[in-house]
């Protein structure tokens, strides 16, 4: 595995450990649905993360039937001059559309 894929695999392992801990705490027999939000600017490759989780769940009976759902969470930027909010953008704005400010 490349270093990049290894990073996502480690994150998927951490998710699996936490899911198993919570499932056992609640005396669940299985985990069916997993919803994860990943920041758009996090640098996490969703496909690699998903692939890692698929490999891990095959070795964990409680996770074997689980479905992973990944949502991308885009950041919100606030202009430092006028306070205007630019919501859910994956690109840091060059300037504020309201006051032309450049502080975010």
mmCIF file of C-alpha atoms in Angstrom:
data_model
loop_
_atom_site.group_PDB
_atom_site.id
_atom_site.type_symbol
_atom_site.label_atom_id
_atom_site.label_comp_id
_atom_site.label_asym_id
_atom_site.label_seq_id
_atom_site.Cartn_x
_atom_site.Cartn_y
_atom_site.Cartn_z
ATOM 1 C CA UNK A 1 0.000 0.000 0.000
ATOM 2 C CA UNK A 2 1.153 3.514 -0.697
ATOM 3 C CA UNK A 3 1.595 5.924 2.196
ATOM 4 C CA UNK A 4 -1.566 7.732 1.158
ATOM 5 C CA UNK A 5 -3.684 4.581 1.111
ATOM 6 C CA UNK A 6 -2.125 3.495 4.405
ATOM 7 C CA UNK A 7 -3.350 6.736 6.007
ATOM 8 C CA UNK A 8 -6.942 6.100 4.949
ATOM 9 C CA UNK A 9 -6.671 2.453 6.005
ATOM 10 C CA UNK A 10 -5.550 3.565 9.488
ATOM 11 C CA UNK A 11 -8.537 5.908 9.685
ATOM 12 C CA UNK A 12 -10.863 3.075 8.633
ATOM 13 C CA UNK A 13 -9.316 0.859 11.336
ATOM 14 C CA UNK A 14 -9.980 3.554 13.914
ATOM 15 C CA UNK A 15 -13.582 3.835 12.753
ATOM 16 C CA UNK A 16 -14.039 0.053 12.964
ATOM 17 C CA UNK A 17 -12.596 -0.051 16.511
ATOM 18 C CA UNK A 18 -14.940 2.710 17.636
ATOM 19 C CA UNK A 19 -17.966 1.083 15.972
ATOM 20 C CA UNK A 20 -17.196 -2.231 17.684
ATOM 21 C CA UNK A 21 -16.743 -0.500 21.047
ATOM 22 C CA UNK A 22 -20.082 1.301 20.751
ATOM 23 C CA UNK A 23 -21.873 -1.816 19.464
ATOM 24 C CA UNK A 24 -20.599 -3.879 22.404
ATOM 25 C CA UNK A 25 -21.464 -1.119 24.858
ATOM 26 C CA UNK A 26 -25.053 -1.215 23.584
ATOM 27 C CA UNK A 27 -25.080 -5.027 23.363
ATOM 28 C CA UNK A 28 -25.776 -4.893 19.620
ATOM 29 C CA UNK A 29 -25.339 -8.038 17.559
ATOM 30 C CA UNK A 30 -24.378 -6.166 14.379
ATOM 31 C CA UNK A 31 -23.773 -2.750 12.849
ATOM 32 C CA UNK A 32 -25.946 -2.228 9.771
ATOM 33 C CA UNK A 33 -25.446 1.397 8.703
ATOM 34 C CA UNK A 34 -22.454 3.682 9.186
ATOM 35 C CA UNK A 35 -22.676 7.389 8.367
ATOM 36 C CA UNK A 36 -19.440 9.363 8.218
ATOM 37 C CA UNK A 37 -18.850 13.014 7.415
ATOM 38 C CA UNK A 38 -15.462 13.846 5.888
ATOM 39 C CA UNK A 39 -14.295 17.423 5.485
ATOM 40 C CA UNK A 40 -13.802 18.465 1.868
ATOM 41 C CA UNK A 41 -10.412 19.962 2.741
ATOM 42 C CA UNK A 42 -9.276 17.071 4.985
ATOM 43 C CA UNK A 43 -7.155 15.451 2.293
ATOM 44 C CA UNK A 44 -8.816 12.080 2.913
ATOM 45 C CA UNK A 45 -9.342 10.098 -0.294
ATOM 46 C CA UNK A 46 -12.889 8.788 0.112
ATOM 47 C CA UNK A 47 -12.383 5.830 -2.225
ATOM 48 C CA UNK A 48 -9.318 4.652 -0.278
ATOM 49 C CA UNK A 49 -11.113 5.103 3.049
ATOM 50 C CA UNK A 50 -14.101 3.131 1.740
ATOM 51 C CA UNK A 51 -11.841 0.406 0.344
ATOM 52 C CA UNK A 52 -10.044 0.095 3.686
ATOM 53 C CA UNK A 53 -13.328 -0.199 5.555
ATOM 54 C CA UNK A 54 -14.521 -2.920 3.142
ATOM 55 C CA UNK A 55 -11.384 -4.971 3.835
ATOM 56 C CA UNK A 56 -11.620 -4.516 7.610
ATOM 57 C CA UNK A 57 -15.315 -5.371 7.875
ATOM 58 C CA UNK A 58 -14.746 -8.760 6.226
ATOM 59 C CA UNK A 59 -12.713 -9.756 9.301
ATOM 60 C CA UNK A 60 -15.221 -8.462 11.869
ATOM 61 C CA UNK A 61 -18.479 -10.458 12.157
ATOM 62 C CA UNK A 62 -20.344 -7.517 13.733
ATOM 63 C CA UNK A 63 -19.425 -5.262 10.788
ATOM 64 C CA UNK A 64 -19.678 -7.767 7.927
ATOM 65 C CA UNK A 65 -23.118 -6.602 6.731
ATOM 66 C CA UNK A 66 -22.611 -2.893 7.403
ATOM 67 C CA UNK A 67 -23.051 -0.263 4.718
ATOM 68 C CA UNK A 68 -20.744 2.766 4.789
ATOM 69 C CA UNK A 69 -22.252 6.102 3.750
ATOM 70 C CA UNK A 70 -19.854 9.018 3.312
ATOM 71 C CA UNK A 71 -20.992 12.635 3.233
ATOM 72 C CA UNK A 72 -18.632 15.425 2.198
ATOM 73 C CA UNK A 73 -18.724 18.367 4.595
ATOM 74 C CA UNK A 74 -17.803 21.667 2.932
ATOM 75 C CA UNK A 75 -16.487 24.515 5.090
ATOM 76 C CA UNK A 76 -18.167 27.851 5.707
ATOM 77 C CA UNK A 77 -16.071 31.015 5.453
ATOM 78 C CA UNK A 78 -16.749 34.273 7.291
ATOM 79 C CA UNK A 79 -15.388 37.570 6.007
ATOM 80 C CA UNK A 80 -13.159 39.125 8.660
ATOM 81 C CA UNK A 81 -14.194 42.624 7.614
ATOM 82 C CA UNK A 82 -17.989 42.555 7.236
ATOM 83 C CA UNK A 83 -18.921 39.149 8.674
ATOM 84 C CA UNK A 84 -20.591 37.885 5.480
ATOM 85 C CA UNK A 85 -20.857 34.068 5.362
ATOM 86 C CA UNK A 86 -19.903 32.062 2.294
ATOM 87 C CA UNK A 87 -21.421 28.647 2.890
ATOM 88 C CA UNK A 88 -20.391 25.184 1.724
ATOM 89 C CA UNK A 89 -17.547 26.086 -0.582
ATOM 90 C CA UNK A 90 -14.616 23.798 -1.317
ATOM 91 C CA UNK A 91 -12.484 26.740 -2.431
ATOM 92 C CA UNK A 92 -11.193 29.472 -0.136
ATOM 93 C CA UNK A 93 -12.652 32.661 -1.619
ATOM 94 C CA UNK A 94 -10.218 35.244 -2.989
ATOM 95 C CA UNK A 95 -12.384 38.083 -1.722
ATOM 96 C CA UNK A 96 -15.738 38.748 -0.120
ATOM 97 C CA UNK A 97 -18.551 39.283 -2.643
ATOM 98 C CA UNK A 98 -20.151 41.875 -0.323
ATOM 99 C CA UNK A 99 -17.248 44.152 0.673
ATOM 100 C CA UNK A 100 -14.277 42.858 -1.364
ATOM 101 C CA UNK A 101 -12.478 42.027 1.874
ATOM 102 C CA UNK A 102 -9.733 39.412 1.764
ATOM 103 C CA UNK A 103 -9.662 38.255 5.403
ATOM 104 C CA UNK A 104 -11.285 34.855 5.993
#
